[in-house]
CSV table of C-alpha atoms in Angstrom, one decimal:
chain,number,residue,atom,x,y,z
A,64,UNK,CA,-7.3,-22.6,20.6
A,65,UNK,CA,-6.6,-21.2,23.7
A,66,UNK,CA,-3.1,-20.0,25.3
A,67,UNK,CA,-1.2,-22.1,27.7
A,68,UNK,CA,2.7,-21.3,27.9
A,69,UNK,CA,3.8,-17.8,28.1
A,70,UNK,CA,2.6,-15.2,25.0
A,71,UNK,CA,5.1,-16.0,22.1
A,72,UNK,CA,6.0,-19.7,23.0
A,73,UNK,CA,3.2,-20.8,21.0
A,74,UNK,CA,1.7,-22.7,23.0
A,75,UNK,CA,-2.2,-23.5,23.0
A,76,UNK,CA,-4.6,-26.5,23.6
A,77,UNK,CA,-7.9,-26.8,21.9
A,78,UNK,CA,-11.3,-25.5,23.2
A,79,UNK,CA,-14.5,-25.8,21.2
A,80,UNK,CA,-16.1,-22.2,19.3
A,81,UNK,CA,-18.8,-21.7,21.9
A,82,UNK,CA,-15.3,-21.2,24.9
A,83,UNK,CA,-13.7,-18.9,22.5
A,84,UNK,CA,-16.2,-17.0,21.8
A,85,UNK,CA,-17.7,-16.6,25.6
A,86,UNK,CA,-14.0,-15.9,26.7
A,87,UNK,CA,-13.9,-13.2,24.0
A,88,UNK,CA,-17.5,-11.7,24.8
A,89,UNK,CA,-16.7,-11.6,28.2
A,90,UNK,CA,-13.5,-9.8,28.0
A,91,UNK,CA,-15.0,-7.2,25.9
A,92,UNK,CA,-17.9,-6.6,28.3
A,93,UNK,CA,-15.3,-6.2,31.3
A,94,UNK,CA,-13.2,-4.1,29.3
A,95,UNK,CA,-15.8,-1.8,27.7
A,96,UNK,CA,-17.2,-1.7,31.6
A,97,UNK,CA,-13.8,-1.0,33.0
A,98,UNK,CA,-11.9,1.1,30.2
A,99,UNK,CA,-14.6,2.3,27.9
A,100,UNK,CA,-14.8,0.5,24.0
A,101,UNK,CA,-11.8,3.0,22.7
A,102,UNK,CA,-9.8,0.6,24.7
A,103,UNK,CA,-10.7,-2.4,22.1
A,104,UNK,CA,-8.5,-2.1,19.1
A,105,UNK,CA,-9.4,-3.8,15.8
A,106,UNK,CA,-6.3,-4.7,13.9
A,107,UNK,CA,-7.5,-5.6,10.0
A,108,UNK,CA,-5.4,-5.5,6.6
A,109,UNK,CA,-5.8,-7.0,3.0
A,110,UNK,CA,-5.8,-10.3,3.7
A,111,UNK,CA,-7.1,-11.7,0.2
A,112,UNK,CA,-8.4,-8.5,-0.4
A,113,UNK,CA,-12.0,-9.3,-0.4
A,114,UNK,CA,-14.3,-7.0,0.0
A,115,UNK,CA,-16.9,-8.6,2.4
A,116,UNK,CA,-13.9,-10.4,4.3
A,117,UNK,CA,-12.0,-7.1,4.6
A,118,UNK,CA,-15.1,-4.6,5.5
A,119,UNK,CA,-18.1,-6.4,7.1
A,120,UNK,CA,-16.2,-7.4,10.1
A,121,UNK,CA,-15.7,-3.7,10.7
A,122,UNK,CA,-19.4,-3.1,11.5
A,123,UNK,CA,-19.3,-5.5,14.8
A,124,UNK,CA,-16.6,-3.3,16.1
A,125,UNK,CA,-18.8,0.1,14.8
A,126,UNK,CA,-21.2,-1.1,17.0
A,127,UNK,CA,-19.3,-1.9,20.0
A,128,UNK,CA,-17.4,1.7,19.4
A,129,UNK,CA,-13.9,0.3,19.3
A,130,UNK,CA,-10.6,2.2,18.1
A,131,UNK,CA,-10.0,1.4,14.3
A,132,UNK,CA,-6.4,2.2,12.9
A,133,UNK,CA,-5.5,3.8,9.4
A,134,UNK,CA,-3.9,2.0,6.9
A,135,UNK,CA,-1.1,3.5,6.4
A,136,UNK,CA,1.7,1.1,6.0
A,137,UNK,CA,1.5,0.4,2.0
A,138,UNK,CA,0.7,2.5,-0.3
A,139,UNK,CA,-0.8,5.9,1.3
A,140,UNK,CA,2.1,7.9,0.8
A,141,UNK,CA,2.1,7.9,-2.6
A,142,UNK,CA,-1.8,8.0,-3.1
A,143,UNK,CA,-1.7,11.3,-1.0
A,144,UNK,CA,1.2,12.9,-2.9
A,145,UNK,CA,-0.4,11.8,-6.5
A,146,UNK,CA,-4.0,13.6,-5.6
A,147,UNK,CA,-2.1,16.7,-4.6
A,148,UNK,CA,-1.6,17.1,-8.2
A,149,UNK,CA,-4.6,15.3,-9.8
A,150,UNK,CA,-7.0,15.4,-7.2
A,151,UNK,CA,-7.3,11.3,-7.6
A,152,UNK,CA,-4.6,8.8,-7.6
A,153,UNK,CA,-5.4,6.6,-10.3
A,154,UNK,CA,-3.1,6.6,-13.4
A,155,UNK,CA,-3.5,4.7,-16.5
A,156,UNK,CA,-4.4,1.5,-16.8
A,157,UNK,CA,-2.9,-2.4,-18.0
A,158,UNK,CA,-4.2,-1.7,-21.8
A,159,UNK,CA,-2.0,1.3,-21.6
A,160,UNK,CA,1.1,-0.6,-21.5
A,161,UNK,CA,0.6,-2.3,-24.9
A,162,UNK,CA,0.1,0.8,-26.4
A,163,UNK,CA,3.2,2.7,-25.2
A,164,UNK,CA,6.7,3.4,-27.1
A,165,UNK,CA,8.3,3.4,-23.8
A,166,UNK,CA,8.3,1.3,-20.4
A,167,UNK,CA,10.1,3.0,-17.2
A,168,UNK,CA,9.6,0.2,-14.1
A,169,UNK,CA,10.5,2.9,-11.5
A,170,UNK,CA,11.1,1.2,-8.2
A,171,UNK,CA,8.9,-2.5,-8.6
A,172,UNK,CA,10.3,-5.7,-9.4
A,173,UNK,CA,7.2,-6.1,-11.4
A,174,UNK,CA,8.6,-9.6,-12.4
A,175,UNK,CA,7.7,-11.0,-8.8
A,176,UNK,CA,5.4,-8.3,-7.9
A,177,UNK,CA,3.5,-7.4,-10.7
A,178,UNK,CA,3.4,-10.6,-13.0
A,179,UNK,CA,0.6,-9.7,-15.2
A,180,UNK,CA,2.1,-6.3,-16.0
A,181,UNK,CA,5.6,-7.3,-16.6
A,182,UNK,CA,4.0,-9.9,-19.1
A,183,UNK,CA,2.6,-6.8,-21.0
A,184,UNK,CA,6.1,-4.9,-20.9
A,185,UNK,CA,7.5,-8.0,-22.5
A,186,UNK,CA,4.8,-8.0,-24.9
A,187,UNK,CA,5.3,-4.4,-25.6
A,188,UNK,CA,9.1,-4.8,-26.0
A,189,UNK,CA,8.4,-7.0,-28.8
A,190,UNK,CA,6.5,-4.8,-30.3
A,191,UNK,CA,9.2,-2.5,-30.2
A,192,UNK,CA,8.6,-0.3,-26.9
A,193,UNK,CA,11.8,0.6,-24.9
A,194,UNK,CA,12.4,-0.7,-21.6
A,195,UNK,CA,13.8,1.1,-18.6
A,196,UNK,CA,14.1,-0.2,-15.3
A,197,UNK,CA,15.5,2.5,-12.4
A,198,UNK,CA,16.1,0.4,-9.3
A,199,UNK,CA,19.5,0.6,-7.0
A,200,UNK,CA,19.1,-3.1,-6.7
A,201,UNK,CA,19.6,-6.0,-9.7
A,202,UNK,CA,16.3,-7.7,-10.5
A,203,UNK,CA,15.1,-10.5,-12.6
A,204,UNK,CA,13.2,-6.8,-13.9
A,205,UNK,CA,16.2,-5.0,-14.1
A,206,UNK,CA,17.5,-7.8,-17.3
A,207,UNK,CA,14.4,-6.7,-19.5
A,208,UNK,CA,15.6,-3.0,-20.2
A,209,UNK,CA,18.2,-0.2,-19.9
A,210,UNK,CA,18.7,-0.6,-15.7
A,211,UNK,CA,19.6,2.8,-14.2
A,212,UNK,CA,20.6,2.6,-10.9
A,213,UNK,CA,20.0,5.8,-8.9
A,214,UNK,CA,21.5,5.7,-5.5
A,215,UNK,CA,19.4,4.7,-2.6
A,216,UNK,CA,16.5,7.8,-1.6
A,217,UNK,CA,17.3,10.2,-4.6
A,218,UNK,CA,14.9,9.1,-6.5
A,219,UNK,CA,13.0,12.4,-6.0
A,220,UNK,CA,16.4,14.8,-7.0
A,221,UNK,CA,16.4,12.4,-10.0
A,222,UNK,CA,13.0,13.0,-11.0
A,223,UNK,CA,13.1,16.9,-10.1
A,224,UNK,CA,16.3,17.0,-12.4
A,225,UNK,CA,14.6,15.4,-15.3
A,226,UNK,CA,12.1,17.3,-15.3
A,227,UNK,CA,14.6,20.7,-15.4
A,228,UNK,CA,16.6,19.2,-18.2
A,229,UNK,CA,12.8,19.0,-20.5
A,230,UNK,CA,12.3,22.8,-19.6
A,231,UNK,CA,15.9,24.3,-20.1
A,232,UNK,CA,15.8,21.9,-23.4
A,233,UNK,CA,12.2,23.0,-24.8
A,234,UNK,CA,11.4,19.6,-24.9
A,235,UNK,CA,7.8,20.0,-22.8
A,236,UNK,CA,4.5,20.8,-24.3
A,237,UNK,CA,3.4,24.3,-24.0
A,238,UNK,CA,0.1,24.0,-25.5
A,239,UNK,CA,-1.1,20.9,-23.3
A,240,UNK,CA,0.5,22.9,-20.2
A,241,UNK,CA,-1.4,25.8,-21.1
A,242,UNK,CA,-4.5,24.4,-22.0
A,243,UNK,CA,-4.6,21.9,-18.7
A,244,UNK,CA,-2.3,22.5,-15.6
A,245,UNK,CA,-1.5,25.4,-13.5
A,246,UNK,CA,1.9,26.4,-11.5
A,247,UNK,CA,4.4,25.7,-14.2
A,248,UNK,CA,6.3,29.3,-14.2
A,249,UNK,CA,6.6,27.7,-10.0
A,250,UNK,CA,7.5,24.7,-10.9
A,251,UNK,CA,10.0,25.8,-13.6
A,252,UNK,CA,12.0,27.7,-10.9
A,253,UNK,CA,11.6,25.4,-8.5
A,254,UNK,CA,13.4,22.4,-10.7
A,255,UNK,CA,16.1,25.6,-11.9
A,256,UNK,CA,18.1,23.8,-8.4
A,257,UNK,CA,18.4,20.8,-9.6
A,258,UNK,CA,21.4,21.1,-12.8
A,259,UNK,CA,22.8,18.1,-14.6
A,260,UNK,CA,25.7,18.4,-13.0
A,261,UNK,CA,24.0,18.6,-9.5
A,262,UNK,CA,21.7,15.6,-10.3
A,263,UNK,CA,24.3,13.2,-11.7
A,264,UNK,CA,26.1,13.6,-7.9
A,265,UNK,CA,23.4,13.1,-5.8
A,266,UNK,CA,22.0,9.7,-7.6
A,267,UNK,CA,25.6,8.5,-8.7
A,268,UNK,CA,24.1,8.2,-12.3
A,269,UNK,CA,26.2,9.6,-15.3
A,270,UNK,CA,25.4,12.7,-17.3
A,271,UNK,CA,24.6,10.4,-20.3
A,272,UNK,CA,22.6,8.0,-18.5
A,273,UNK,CA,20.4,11.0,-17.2
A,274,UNK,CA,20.4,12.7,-20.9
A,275,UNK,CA,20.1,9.5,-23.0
A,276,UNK,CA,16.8,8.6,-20.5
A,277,UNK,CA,15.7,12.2,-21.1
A,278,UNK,CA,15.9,12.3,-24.6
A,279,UNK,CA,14.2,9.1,-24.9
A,280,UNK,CA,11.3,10.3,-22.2
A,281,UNK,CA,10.5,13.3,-23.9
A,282,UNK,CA,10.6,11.9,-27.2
A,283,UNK,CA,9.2,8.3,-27.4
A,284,UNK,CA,5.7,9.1,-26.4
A,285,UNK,CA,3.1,7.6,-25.2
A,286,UNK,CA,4.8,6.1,-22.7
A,287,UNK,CA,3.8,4.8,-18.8
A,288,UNK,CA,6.2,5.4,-15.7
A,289,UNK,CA,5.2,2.5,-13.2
A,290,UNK,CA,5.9,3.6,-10.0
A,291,UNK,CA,6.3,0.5,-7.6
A,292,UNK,CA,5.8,1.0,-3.8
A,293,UNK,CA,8.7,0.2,-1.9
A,294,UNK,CA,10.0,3.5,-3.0
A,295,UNK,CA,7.1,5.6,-0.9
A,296,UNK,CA,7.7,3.6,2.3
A,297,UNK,CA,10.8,6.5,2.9
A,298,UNK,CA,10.5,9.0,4.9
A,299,UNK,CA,10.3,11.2,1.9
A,300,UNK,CA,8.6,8.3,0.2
A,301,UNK,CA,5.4,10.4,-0.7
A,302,UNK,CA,7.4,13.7,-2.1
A,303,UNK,CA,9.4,11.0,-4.6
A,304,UNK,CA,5.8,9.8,-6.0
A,305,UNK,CA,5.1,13.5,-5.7
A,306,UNK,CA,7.9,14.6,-8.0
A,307,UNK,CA,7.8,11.3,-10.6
A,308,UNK,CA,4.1,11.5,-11.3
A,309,UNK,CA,4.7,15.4,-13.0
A,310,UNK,CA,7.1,14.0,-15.7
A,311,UNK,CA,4.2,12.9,-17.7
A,312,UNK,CA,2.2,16.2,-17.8
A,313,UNK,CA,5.4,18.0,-19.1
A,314,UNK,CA,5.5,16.0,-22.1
A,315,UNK,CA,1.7,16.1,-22.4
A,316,UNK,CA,0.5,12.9,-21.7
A,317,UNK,CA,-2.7,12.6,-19.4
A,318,UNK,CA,-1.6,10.5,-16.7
A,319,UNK,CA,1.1,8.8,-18.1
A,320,UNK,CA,1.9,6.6,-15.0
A,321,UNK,CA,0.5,3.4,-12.8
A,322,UNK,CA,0.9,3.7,-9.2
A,323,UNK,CA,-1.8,2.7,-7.4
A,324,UNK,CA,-5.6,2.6,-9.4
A,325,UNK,CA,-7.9,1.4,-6.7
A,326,UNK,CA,-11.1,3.3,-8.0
A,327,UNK,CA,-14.0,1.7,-5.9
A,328,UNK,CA,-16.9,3.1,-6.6
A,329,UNK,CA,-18.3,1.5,-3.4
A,330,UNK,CA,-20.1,2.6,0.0
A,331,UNK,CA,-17.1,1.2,2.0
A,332,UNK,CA,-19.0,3.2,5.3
A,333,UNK,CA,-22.2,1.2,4.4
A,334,UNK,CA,-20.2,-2.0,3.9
A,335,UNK,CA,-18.2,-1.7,7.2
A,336,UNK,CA,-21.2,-0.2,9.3
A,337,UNK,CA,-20.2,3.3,10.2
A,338,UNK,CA,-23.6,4.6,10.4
A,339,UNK,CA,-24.0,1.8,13.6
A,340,UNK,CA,-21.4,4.4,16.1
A,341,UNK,CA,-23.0,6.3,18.8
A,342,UNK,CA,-19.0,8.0,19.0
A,343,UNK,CA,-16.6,9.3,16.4
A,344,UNK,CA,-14.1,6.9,16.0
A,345,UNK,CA,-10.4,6.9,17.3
A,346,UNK,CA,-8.3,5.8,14.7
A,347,UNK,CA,-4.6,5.4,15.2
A,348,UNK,CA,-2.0,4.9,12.9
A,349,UNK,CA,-1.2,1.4,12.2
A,350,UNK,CA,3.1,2.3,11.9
A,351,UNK,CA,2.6,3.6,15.4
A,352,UNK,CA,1.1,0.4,16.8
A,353,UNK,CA,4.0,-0.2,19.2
A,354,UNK,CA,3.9,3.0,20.7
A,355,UNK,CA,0.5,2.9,20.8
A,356,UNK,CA,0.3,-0.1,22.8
A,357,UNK,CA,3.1,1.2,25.3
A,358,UNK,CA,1.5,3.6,26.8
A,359,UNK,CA,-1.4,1.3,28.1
A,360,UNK,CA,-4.7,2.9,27.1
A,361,UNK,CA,-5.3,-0.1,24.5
A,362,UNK,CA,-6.0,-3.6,26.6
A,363,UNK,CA,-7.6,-5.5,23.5
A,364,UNK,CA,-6.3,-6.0,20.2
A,365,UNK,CA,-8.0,-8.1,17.7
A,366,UNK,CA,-6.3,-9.3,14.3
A,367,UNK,CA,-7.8,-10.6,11.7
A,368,UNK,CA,-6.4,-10.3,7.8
A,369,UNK,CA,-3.1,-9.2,8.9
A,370,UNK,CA,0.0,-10.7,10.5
A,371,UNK,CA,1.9,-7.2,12.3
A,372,UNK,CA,4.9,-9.1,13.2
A,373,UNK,CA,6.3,-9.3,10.1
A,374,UNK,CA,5.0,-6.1,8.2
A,375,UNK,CA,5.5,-3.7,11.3
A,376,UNK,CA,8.6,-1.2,11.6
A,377,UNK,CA,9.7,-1.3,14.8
A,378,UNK,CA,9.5,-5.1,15.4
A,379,UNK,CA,11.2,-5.3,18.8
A,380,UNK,CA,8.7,-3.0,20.2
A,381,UNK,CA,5.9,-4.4,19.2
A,382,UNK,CA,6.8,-7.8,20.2
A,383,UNK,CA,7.8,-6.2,23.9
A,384,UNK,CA,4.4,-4.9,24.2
A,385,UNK,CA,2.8,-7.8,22.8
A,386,UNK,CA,4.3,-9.6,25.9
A,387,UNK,CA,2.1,-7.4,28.3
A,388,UNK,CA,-0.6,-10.0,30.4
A,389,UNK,CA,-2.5,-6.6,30.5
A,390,UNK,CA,-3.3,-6.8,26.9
A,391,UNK,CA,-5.6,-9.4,25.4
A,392,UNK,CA,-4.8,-10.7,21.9
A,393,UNK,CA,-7.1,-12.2,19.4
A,394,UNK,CA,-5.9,-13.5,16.3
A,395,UNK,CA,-8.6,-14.9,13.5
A,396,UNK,CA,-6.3,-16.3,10.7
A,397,UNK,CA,-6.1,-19.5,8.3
A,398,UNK,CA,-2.4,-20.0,9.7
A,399,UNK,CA,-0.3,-20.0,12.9
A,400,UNK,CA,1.4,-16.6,11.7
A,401,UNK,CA,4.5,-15.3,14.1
A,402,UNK,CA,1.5,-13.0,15.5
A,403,UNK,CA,-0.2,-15.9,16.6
A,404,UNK,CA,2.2,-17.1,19.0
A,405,UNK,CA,1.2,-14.0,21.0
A,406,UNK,CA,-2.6,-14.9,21.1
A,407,UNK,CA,-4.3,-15.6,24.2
A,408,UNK,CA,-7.3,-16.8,21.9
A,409,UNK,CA,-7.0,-18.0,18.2
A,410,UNK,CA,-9.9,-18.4,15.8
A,411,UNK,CA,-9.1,-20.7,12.6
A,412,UNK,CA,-10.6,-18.6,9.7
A,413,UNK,CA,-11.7,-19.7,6.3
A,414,UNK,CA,-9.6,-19.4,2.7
A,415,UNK,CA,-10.8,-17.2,-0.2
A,416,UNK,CA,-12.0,-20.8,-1.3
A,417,UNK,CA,-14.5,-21.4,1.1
A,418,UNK,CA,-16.2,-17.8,0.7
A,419,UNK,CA,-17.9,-15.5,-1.5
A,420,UNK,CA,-16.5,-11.9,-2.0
A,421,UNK,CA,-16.3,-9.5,-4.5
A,422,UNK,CA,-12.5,-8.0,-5.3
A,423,UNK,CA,-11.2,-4.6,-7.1
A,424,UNK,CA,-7.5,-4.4,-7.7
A,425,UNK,CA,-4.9,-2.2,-7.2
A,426,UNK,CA,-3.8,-1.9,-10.9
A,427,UNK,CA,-7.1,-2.5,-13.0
A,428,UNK,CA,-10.4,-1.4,-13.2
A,429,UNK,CA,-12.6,-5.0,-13.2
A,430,UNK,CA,-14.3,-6.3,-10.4
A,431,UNK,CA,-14.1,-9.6,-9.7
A,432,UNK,CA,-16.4,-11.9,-8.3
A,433,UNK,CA,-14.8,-14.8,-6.3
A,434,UNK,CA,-17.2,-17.7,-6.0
A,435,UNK,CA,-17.2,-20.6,-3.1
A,436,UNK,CA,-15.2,-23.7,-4.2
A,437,UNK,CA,-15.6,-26.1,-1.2
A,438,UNK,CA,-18.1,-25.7,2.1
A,439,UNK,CA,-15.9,-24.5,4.7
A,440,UNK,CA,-13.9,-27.2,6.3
């Protein structure tokens, strides 16, 4: 479909694949001939999280030279902050769960977010595993345990504070700390700020809701902290994750927590084409896309996988520059999302069940192969 009312009305009339695709190849030619290929931006996310439909798109726009953006609005915080310590960011994995004596959802409403995993919690509380949910806000999670509710941002004090309460109170393990980290003497100074006293006014949480979850922590082992990841998308979002995913090495547990565990053990640079650049690619981050687009230096953007004007901070910037005549907008997508409206050309793109891809999650370590139900439509 092509635009025909002002961006954002959504507005469009119908024109066949061969138009769109001419009016797109032609655009790029004049642009690459007038502004150079960094001016092309390709704007990709999840989508359905396949694989080929995530990936293999990128090596068109390898070849062409365009600017590529990072991914940065999720979970990237938090993976950053957890390989500081452990050099990857995986954690433990679903089986774990069954096998633990205590539960803490930390930040996720696993209930709607994490179905599979809050089954396993439930299944674990029956079989007599302690449940704690630490979340300012009243979930359908929050009903299945102990519900601590810090106040908003102070998760990281919180953490920091449990951590000096299992020093001062010998309740670490010396022998795993010797025999597997390094820094703790640091550490053990560092967390010295953060008293009970001290703690218990900066989350709003009692002294006995602090030393009851304490005592329980450092005593009910194994146990998994399941760190969701609204909490990282704070400014300070990545030094919370940082300061949560040390509890478990105190109490000598390898691990002991599920943030994010998207091991792929594939060639994502052979899959999305890197070797095909004759430049180094300009990558920008995808937070900053407003700004980005202000200052004029990008005049094509094409989405595919992603709908910015609902996952973007900043939202009335980036619909002000999306407005720009100067810019033109591609967006490939199986609906007529709110970034749609903006397109001068939309492409109608095909469901997870019209296409083969392979899938890895973000919490366990199968692949998944996701086979073609119908012929695309």
């Amino acid at each position: 479909m092509k635009r025909v009312g002002k961006k954002g009305e959504g507005k469009f009339k119908r024109i066949s694949w061969d138009e769109a695709l001419k009016e797109i190849s032609n655009r790029i030619k004049e642009i690459i001939r007038e502004h150079g290929p960094q001016a092309i931006l390709h704007y990709e996310y999840a989508g359905h999280c396949g694989l080929l439909n995530y990936y293999f798109p990128l090596r068109f726009f390898n070849v062409i030279d365009a600017s590529g953006i990072k991914h940065t609005i999720c979970d990237s915080a938090g993976e950053e902050a957890i390989a500081l310590h452990y050099g990857l960011h995986y954690g433990s994995f679903p089986e774990d769960i069954l096998k633990a004596k205590m539960i803490v959802l930390w930040g996720i409403n696993s209930a709607w977010t994490n179905l599979h995993g809050y089954t396993l919690a439930l299944k674990a509380k029956h079989n007599g595993a302690k449940i704690y949910v630490i979340d300012p806000v009243k979930t359908k999670t929050s009903k299945i345990g102990i519900h601590l509710r810090p106040k908003v941002d102070s998760d990281a004090a919180f953490a920091l504070g449990i951590a000096n309460y299992i020093i001062e109170n010998n309740l670490y393990d010396s022998e795993f700390i010797e025999k597997h980290t390094f820094g703790f003497e640091k550490f053990k100074e560092h967390v010295k700020g953060y008293s009970l006293d001290k703690v218990s006014k900066i989350t709003g949480l009692s002294k006995e809701e602090i030393t009851s979850f304490v005592e329980d922590y450092a005593g009910l082992k194994p146990n998994i902290i399941h760190i969701g990841y609204g909490m990282q998308r704070h400014l300070n979002g990545g030094k919370m994750v940082r300061a949560i995913c040390l509890l478990p090495a105190l109490t000598g547990l390898h691990r002991g927590y599920i943030y994010c565990n998207g091991v792929r053990d594939f060639d994502l640079d052979y899959l999305s084409g890197k070797n095909l650049r004759k430049t180094p690619e300009r990558k920008i981050n995808m937070v900053q896309l407003g700004r980005l687009l202000k200052n004029g230096e990008i005049k094509m953007i094409f989405v595919y996988g992603a709908n910015p004007f609902i996952t973007l901070p900043n939202q009335n910037l980036v619909r002000e520059v999306f407005q720009r005549e100067d810019i033109f907008t591609v967006v490939h997508d199986i609906f007529k999302t709110e970034t749609a409206d903006y397109a001068d050309v939309l492409l109608p793109a095909a469901t997870f069940f019209e296409t083969f891809d392979i899938h890895v999650s973000y919490w366990h370590e199968y692949i998944s192969i996701n086979e073609k139900a119908i012929e695309p439509m």
